[in-house]
PDB file of C-alpha atoms in Angstrom:
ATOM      1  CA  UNK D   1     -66.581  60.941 -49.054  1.00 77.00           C
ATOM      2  CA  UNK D   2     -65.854  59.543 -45.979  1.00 83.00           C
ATOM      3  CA  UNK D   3     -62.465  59.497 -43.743  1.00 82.00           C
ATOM      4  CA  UNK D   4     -61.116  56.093 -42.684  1.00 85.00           C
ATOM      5  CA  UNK D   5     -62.081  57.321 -38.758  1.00 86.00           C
ATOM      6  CA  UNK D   6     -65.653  58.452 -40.262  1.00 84.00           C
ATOM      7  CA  UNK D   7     -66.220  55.052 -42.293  1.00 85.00           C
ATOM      8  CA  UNK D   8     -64.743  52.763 -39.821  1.00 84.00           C
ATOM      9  CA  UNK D   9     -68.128  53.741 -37.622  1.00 82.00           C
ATOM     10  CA  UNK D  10     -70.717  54.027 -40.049  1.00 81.00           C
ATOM     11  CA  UNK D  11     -69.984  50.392 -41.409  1.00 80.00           C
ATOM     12  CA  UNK D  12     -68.486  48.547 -37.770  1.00 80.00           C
ATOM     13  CA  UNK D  13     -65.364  47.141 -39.348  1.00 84.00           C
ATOM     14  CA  UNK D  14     -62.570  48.784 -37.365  1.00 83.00           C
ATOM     15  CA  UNK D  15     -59.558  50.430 -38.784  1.00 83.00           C
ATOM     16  CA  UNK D  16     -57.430  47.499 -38.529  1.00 84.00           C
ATOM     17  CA  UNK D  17     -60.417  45.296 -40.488  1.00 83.00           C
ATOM     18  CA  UNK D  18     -60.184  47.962 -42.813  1.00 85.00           C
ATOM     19  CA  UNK D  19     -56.349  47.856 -43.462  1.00 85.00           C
ATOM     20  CA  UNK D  20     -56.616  44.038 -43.675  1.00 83.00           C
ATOM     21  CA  UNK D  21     -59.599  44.356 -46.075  1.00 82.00           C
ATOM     22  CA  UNK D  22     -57.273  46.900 -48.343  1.00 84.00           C
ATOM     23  CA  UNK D  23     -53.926  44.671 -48.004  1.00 83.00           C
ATOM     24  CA  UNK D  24     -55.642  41.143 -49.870  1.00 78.00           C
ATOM     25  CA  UNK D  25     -57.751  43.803 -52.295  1.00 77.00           C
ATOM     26  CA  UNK D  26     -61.213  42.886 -50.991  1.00 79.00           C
ATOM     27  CA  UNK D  27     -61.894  46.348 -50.062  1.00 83.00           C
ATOM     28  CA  UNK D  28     -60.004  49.109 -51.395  1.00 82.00           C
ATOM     29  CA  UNK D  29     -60.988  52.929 -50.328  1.00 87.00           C
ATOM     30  CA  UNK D  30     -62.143  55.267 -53.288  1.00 85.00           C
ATOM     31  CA  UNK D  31     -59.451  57.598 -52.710  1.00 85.00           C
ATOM     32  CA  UNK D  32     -56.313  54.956 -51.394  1.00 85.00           C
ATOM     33  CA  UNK D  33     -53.526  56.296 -49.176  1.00 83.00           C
ATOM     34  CA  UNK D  34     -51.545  54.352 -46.804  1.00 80.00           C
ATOM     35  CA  UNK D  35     -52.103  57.720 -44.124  1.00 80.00           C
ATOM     36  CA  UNK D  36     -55.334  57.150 -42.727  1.00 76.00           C
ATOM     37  CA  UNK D  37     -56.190  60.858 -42.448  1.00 73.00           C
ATOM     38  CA  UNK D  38     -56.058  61.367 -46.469  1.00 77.00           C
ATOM     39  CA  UNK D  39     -57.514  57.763 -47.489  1.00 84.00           C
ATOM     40  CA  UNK D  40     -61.289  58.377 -48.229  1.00 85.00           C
ATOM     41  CA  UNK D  41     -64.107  55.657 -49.084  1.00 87.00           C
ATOM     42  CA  UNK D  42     -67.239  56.481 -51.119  1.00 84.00           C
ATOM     43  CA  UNK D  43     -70.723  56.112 -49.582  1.00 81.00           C
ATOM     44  CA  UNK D  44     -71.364  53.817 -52.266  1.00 78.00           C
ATOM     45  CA  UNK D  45     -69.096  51.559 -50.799  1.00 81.00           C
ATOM     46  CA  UNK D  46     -71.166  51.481 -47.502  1.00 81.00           C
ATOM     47  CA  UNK D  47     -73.512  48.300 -48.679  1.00 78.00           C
ATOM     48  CA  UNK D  48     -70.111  45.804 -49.163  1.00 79.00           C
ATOM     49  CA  UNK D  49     -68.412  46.994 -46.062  1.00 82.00           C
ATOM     50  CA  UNK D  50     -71.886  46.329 -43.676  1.00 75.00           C
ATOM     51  CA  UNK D  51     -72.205  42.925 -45.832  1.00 78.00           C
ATOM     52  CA  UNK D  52     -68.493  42.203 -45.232  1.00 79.00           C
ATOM     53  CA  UNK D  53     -69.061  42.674 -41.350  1.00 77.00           C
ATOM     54  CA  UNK D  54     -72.381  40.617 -41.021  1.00 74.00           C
ATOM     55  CA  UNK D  55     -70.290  37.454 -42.675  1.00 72.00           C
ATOM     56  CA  UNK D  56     -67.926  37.933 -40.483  1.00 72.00           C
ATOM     57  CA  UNK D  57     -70.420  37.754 -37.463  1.00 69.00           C
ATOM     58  CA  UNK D  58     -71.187  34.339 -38.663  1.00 67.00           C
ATOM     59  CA  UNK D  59     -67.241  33.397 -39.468  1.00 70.00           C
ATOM     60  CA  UNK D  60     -67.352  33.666 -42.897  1.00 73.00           C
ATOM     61  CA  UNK D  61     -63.387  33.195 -44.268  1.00 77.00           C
ATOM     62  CA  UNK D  62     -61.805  36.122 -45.356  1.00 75.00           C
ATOM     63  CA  UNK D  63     -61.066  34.352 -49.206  1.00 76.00           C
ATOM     64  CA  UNK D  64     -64.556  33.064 -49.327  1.00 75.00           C
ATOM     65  CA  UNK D  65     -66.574  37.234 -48.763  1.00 72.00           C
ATOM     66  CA  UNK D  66     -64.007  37.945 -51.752  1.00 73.00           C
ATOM     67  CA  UNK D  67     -65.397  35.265 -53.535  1.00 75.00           C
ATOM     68  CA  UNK D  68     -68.694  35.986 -52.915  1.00 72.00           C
ATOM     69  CA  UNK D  69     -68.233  39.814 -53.748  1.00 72.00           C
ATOM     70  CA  UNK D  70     -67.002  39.398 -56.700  1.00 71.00           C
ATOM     71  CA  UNK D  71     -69.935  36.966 -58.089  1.00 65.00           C
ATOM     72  CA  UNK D  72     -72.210  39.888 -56.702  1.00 61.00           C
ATOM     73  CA  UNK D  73     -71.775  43.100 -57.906  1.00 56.00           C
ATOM     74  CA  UNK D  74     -74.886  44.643 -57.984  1.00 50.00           C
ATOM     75  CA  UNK D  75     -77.219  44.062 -55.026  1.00 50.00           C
ATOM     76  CA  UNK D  76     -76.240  42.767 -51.432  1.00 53.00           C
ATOM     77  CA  UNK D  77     -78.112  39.735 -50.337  1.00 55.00           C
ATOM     78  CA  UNK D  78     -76.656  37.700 -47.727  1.00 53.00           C
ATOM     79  CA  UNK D  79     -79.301  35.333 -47.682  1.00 51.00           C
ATOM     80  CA  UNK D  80     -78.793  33.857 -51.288  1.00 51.00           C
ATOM     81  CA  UNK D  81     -74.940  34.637 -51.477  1.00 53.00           C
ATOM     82  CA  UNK D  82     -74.544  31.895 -48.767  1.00 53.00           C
ATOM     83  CA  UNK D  83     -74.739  27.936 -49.415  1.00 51.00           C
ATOM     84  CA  UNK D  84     -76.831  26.397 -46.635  1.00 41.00           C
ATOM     85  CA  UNK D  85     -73.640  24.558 -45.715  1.00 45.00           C
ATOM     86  CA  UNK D  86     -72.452  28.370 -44.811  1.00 49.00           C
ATOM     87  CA  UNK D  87     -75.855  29.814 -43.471  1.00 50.00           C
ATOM     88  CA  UNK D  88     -75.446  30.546 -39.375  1.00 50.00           C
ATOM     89  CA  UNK D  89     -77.159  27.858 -37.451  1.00 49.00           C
ATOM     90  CA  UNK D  90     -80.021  28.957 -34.589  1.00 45.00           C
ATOM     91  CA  UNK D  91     -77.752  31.388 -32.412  1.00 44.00           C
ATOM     92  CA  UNK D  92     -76.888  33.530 -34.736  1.00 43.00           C
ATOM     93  CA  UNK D  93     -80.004  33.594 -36.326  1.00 42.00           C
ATOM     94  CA  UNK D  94     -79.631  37.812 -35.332  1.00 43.00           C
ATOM     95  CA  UNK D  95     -77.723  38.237 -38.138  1.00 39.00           C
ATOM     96  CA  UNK D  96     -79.540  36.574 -41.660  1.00 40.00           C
ATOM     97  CA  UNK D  97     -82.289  38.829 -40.049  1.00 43.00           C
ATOM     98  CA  UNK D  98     -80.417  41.935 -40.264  1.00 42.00           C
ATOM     99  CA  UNK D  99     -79.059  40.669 -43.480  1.00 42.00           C
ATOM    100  CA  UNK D 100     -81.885  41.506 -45.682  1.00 41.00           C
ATOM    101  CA  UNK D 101     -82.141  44.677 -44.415  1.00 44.00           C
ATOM    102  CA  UNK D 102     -78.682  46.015 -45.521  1.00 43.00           C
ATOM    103  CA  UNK D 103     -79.657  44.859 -49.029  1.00 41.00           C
ATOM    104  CA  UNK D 104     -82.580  46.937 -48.880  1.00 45.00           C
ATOM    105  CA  UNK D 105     -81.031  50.385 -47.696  1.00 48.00           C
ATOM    106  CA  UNK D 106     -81.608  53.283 -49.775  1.00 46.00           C
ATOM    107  CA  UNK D 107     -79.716  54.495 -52.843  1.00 46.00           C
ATOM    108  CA  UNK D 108     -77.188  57.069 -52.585  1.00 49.00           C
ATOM    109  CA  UNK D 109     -79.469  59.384 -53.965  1.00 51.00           C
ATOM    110  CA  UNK D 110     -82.035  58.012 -51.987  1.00 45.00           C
ATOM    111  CA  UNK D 111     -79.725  59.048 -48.703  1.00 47.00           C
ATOM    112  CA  UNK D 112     -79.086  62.528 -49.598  1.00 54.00           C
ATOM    113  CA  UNK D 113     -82.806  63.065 -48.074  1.00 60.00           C
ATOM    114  CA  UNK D 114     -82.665  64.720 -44.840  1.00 83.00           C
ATOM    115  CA  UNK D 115     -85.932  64.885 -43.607  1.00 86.00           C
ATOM    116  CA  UNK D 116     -85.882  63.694 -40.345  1.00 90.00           C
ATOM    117  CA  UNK D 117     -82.081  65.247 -39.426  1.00 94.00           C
ATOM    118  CA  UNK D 118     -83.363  67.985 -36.942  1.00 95.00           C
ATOM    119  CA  UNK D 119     -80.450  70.357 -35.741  1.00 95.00           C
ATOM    120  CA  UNK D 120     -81.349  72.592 -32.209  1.00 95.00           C
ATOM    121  CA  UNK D 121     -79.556  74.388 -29.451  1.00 96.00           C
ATOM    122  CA  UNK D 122     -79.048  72.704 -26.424  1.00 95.00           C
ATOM    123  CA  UNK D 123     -77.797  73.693 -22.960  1.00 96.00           C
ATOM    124  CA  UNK D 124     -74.634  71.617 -20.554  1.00 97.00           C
ATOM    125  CA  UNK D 125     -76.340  68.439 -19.141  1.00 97.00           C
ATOM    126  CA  UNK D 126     -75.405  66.986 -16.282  1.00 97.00           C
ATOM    127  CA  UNK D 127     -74.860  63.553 -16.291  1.00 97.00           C
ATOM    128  CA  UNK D 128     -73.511  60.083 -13.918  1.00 97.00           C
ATOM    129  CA  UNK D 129     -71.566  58.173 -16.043  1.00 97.00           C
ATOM    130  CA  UNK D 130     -68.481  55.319 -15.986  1.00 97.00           C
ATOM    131  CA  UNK D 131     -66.323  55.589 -18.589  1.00 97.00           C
ATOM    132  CA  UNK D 132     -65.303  52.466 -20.074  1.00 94.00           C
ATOM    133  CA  UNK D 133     -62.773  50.987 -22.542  1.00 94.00           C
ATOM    134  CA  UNK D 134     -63.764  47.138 -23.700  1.00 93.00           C
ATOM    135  CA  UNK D 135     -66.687  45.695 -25.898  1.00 90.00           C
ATOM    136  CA  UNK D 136     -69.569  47.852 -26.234  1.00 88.00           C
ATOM    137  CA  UNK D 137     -72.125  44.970 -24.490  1.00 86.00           C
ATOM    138  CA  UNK D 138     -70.119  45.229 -21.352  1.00 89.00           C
ATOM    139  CA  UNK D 139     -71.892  48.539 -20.858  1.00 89.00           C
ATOM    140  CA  UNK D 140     -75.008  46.808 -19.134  1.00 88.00           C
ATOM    141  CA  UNK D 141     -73.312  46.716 -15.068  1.00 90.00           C
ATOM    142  CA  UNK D 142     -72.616  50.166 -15.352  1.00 93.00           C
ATOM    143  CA  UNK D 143     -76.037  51.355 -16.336  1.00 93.00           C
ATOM    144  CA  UNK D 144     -77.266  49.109 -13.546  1.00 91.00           C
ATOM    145  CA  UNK D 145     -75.009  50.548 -10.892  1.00 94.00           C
ATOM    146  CA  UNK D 146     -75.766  54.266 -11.758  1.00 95.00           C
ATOM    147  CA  UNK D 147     -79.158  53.769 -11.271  1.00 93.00           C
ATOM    148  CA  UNK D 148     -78.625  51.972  -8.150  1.00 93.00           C
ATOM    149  CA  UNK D 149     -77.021  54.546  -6.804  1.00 94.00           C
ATOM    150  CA  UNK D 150     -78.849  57.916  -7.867  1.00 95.00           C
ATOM    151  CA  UNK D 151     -81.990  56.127  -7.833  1.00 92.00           C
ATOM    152  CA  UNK D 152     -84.690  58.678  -8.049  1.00 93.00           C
ATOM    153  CA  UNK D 153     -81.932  61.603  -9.347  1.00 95.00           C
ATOM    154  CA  UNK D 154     -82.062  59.970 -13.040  1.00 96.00           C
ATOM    155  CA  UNK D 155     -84.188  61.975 -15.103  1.00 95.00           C
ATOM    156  CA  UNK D 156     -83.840  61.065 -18.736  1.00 94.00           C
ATOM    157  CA  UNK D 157     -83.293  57.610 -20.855  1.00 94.00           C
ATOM    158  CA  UNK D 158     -80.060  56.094 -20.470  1.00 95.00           C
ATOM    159  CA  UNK D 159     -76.888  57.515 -22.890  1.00 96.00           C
ATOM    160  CA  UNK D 160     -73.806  56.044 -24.336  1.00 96.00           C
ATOM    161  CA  UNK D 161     -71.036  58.340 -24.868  1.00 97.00           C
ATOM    162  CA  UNK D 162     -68.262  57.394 -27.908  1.00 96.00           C
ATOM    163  CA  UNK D 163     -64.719  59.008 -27.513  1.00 95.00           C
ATOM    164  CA  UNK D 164     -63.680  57.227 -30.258  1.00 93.00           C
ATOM    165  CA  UNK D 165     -64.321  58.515 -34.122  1.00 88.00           C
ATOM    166  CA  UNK D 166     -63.923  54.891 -35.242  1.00 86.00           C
ATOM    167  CA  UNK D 167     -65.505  51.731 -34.736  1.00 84.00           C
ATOM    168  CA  UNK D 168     -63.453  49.328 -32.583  1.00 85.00           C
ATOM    169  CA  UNK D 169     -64.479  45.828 -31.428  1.00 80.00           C
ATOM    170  CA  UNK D 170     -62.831  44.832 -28.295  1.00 85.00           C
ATOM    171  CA  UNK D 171     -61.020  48.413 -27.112  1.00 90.00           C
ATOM    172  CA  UNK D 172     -63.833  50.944 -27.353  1.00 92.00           C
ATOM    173  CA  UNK D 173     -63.107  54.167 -25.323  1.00 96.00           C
ATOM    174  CA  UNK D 174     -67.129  54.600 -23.892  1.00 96.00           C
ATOM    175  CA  UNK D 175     -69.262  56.134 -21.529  1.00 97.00           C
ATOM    176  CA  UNK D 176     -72.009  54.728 -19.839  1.00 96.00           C
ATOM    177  CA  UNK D 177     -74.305  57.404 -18.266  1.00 96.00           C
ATOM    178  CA  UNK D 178     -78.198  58.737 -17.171  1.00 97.00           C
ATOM    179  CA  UNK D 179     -78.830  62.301 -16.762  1.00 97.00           C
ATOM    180  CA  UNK D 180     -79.293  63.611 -13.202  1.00 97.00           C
ATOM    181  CA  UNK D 181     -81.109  66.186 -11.326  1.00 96.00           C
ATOM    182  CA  UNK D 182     -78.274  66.579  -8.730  1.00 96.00           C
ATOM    183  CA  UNK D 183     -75.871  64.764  -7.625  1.00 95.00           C
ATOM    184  CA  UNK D 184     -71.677  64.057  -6.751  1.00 96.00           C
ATOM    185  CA  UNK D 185     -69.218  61.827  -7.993  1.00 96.00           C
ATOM    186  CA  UNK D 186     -69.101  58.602  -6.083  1.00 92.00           C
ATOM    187  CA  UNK D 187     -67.654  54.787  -6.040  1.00 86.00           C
ATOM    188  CA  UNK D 188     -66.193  54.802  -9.588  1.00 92.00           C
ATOM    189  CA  UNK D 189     -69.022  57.257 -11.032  1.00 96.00           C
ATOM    190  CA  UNK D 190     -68.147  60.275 -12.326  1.00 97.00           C
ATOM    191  CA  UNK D 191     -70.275  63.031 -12.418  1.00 97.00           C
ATOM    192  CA  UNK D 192     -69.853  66.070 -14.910  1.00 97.00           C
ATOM    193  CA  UNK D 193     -71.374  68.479 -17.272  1.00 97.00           C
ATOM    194  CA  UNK D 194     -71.666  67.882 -21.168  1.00 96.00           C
ATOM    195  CA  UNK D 195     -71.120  71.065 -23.385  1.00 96.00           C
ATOM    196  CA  UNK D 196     -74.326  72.647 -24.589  1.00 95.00           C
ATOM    197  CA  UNK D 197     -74.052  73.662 -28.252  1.00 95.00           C
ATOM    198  CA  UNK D 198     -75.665  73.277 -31.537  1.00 95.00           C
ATOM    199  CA  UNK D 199     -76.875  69.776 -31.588  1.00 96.00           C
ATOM    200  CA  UNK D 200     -77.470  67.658 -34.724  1.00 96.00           C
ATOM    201  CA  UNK D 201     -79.725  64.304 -34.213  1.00 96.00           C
ATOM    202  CA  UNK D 202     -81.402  61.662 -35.720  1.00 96.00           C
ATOM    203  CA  UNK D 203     -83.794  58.903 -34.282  1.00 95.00           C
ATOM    204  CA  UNK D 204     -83.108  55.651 -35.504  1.00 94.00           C
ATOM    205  CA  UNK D 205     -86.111  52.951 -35.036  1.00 93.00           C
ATOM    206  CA  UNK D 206     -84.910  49.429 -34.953  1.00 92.00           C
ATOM    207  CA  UNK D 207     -82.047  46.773 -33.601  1.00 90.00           C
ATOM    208  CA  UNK D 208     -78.762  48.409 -32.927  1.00 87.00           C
ATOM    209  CA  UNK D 209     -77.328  46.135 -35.532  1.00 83.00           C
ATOM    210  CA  UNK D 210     -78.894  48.536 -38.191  1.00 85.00           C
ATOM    211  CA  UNK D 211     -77.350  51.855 -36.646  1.00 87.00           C
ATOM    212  CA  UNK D 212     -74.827  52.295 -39.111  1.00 84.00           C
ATOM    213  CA  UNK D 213     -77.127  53.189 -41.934  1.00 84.00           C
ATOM    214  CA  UNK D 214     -78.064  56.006 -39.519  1.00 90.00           C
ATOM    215  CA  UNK D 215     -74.577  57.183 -38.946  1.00 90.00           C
ATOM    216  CA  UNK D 216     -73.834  57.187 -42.521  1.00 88.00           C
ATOM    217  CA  UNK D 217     -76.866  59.772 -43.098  1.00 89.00           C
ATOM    218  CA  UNK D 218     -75.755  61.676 -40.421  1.00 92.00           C
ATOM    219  CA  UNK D 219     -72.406  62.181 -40.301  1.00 90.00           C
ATOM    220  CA  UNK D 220     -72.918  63.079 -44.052  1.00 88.00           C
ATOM    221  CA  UNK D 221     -76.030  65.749 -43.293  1.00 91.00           C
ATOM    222  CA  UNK D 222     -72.837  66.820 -40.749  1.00 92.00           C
ATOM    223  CA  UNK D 223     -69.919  66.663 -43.206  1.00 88.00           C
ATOM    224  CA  UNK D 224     -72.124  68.808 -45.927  1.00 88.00           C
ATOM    225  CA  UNK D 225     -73.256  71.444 -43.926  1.00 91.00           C
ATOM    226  CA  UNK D 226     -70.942  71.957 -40.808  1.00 92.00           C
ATOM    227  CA  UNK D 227     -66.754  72.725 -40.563  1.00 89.00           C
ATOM    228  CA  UNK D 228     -66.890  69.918 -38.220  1.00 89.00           C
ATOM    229  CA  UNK D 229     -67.703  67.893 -34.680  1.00 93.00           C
ATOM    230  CA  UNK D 230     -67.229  67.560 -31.063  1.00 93.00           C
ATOM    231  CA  UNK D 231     -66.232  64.335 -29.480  1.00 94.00           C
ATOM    232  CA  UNK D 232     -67.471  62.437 -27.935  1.00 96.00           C
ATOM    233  CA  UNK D 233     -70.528  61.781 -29.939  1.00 95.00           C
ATOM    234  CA  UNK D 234     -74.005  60.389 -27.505  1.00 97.00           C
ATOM    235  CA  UNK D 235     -76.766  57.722 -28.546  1.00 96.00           C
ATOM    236  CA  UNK D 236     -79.477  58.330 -26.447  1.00 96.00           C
ATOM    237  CA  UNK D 237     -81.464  55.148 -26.084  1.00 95.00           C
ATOM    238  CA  UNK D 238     -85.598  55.826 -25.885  1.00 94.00           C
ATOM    239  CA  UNK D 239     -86.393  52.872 -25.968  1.00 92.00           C
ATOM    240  CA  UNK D 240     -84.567  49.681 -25.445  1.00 83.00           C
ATOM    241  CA  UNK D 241     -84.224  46.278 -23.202  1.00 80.00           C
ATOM    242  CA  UNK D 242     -85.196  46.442 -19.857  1.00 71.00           C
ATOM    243  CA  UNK D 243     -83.870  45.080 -17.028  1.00 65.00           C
ATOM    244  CA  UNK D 244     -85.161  41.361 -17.609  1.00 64.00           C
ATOM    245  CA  UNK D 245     -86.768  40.807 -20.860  1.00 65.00           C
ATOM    246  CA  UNK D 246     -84.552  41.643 -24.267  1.00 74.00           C
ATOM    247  CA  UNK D 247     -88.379  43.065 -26.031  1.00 78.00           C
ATOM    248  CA  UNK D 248     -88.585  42.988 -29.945  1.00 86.00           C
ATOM    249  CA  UNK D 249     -85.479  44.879 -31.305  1.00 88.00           C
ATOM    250  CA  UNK D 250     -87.568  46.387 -34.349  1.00 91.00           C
ATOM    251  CA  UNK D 251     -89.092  48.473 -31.648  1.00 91.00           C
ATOM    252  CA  UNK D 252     -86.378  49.932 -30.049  1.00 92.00           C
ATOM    253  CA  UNK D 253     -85.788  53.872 -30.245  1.00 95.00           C
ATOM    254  CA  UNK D 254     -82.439  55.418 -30.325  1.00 95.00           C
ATOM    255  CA  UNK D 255     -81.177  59.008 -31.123  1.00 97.00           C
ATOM    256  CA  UNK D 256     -78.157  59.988 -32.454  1.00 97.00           C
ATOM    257  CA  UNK D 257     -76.495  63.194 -31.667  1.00 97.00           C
ATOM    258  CA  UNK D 258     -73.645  64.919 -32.797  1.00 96.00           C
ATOM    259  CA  UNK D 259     -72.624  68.374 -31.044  1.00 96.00           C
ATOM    260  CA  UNK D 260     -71.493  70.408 -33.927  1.00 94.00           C
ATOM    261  CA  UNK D 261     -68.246  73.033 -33.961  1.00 83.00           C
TER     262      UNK D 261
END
C-alpha cells in the first residue's frame, strides 16, 4: 500500500488532484481517511491514476475520465477510450505516445520482480546545485549556469534533487545540481555535501513521462524491505537532451536513488 505522499509521486497527480479525484468519487484510496498520513491507495490502483493524469495533459473534463473509467474497467487504453473529436491534436502528440505504454505496464505480480533494484554503499558527494521551487521544466537555466560556472570541476551527469515526498505541478521544492571535484559557493549556487549511506537505485530507460512506473517499483522494493527513507530523493540523468537538440526520448537513461534510513 501506498501513502497519499508516496502515491501522489509514483502516479504525478498531486495531493490536491488527489483530494479532488476522492471528493466527486472518481478516485477513491483503498484504505479512505480524510488525514492524509493514514489514507492508503493500492498499487493496483496505479494504472487509473497515470491514465487519469495523461487525459488531463490533453484537457480531458473531469466528468468525462469518470465516464470513461467506468465503461473501462479492465485494461487502460487511452487510445480507444477517446473519440477522435477528443484525441490531442499535433502538439500534444507526447502524450497518445506515452498512452499505450501505461496500458501495457506489468501486473502487480508482474512488479513484485526486483531484478534490476541494486542497493550499495555510497560515500558524501559533493555537489553545485540551485535549489528551486516552481515547475520541474524550469530546471534547464540552472543546469546551464552551473556548468558555466565550474566548467571543467563537473565530474558526473547532471542530478535533480526532490525535497518533496509528493508530486506537485507548479510548487515543486527542487534541486538542480552536477557533482564537482572542488569548488565554493558562488552567485546563487550553493555548494554542499550529500549524506553517504546505503543507497537503493534503479535505472529507468525511456521518456521521463514513464518514470512513475519506476517509482512505483521502487519505492515498493523500499517500503518492503527498509524502516524507511531520506529526503530528498536524486534522479541522476545518464543520458538525456543536450544542450540543442531534444534526441529520441526512448533513449534516455535515468537512475533513481533513494538513500535508505
Amino acid at each position: 500500500m501506498f501513502t497519499t505522499s508516496e502515491f501522489s509521486r509514483v502516479s504525478g497527480l498531486s495531493i490536491d488532484m488527489l483530494h479532488l479525484l476522492r471528493q466527486q468519487e472518481v478516485l477513491i484510496a483503498a484504505r479512505p481517511s480524510d488525514d492524509d498520513d493514514a489514507a492508503a491507495y493500492d498499487p493496483s490502483q496505479l494504472p487509473i491514476a497515470q491514465a487519469i493524469y495523461h487525459l488531463g495533459q490533453i484537457e480531458i473534463p473531469l466528468e468525462r475520465m469518470k465516464s470513461l473509467l467506468t465503461q473501462n474497467v479492465g485494461k487502460i487504453d487511452l487510445a480507444t477510450l477517446l473519440s477522435s473529436r477528443e484525441r490531442p491534436s499535433e502538439p500534444a502528440k507526447r502524450t497518445e505516445q506515452v498512452a499505450p505504454q501505461i496500458a501495457d505496464q506489468p501486473t502487480t505480480e508482474a512488479l513484485r520482480e526486483f531484478e534490476d533494484i541494486e542497493e550499495r554503499k555510497v560515500g558524501r558527494l559533493l555537489v553545485a546545485g540551485i535549489r528551486m521551487r516552481g515547475k520541474y521544466r524550469e530546471c534547464g537555466r540552472a543546469y546551464g549556469k552551473i556548468s558555466w560556472q565550474y566548467g571543467r570541476q563537473l565530474c558526473g551527469p547532471a542530478m535533480m534533487l526532490h525535497y518533496d515526498k509528493e508530486f506537485k505541478q507548479d510548487d515543486a521544492d527542487f534541486e538542480a545540481c552536477f557533482p564537482i571535484r572542488q569548488g565554493e559557493s558562488q552567485k546563487g549556487i550553493e555548494v554542499h555535501e550529500l549524506d553517504g549511506g546505503r543507497l537503493v537505485s534503479l535505472v529507468h530507460r525511456g521518456p521521463y513521462e514513464t518514470l512513475a512506473g519506476s517509482y512505483d517499483r521502487l519505492l515498493r522494493y523500499v517500503r518492503e524491505r527498509h524502516v524507511g527513507y531520506v529526503l530528498p530523493t536524486r534522479e541522476c540523468y545518464v543520458k538525456g537532451p543536450g544542450w540543442l537538440f531534444r534526441g529520441n526520448p526512448e533513449k534516455y537513461v535515468t537512475e533513481l536513488q533513494i538513500l535508505v534510513a
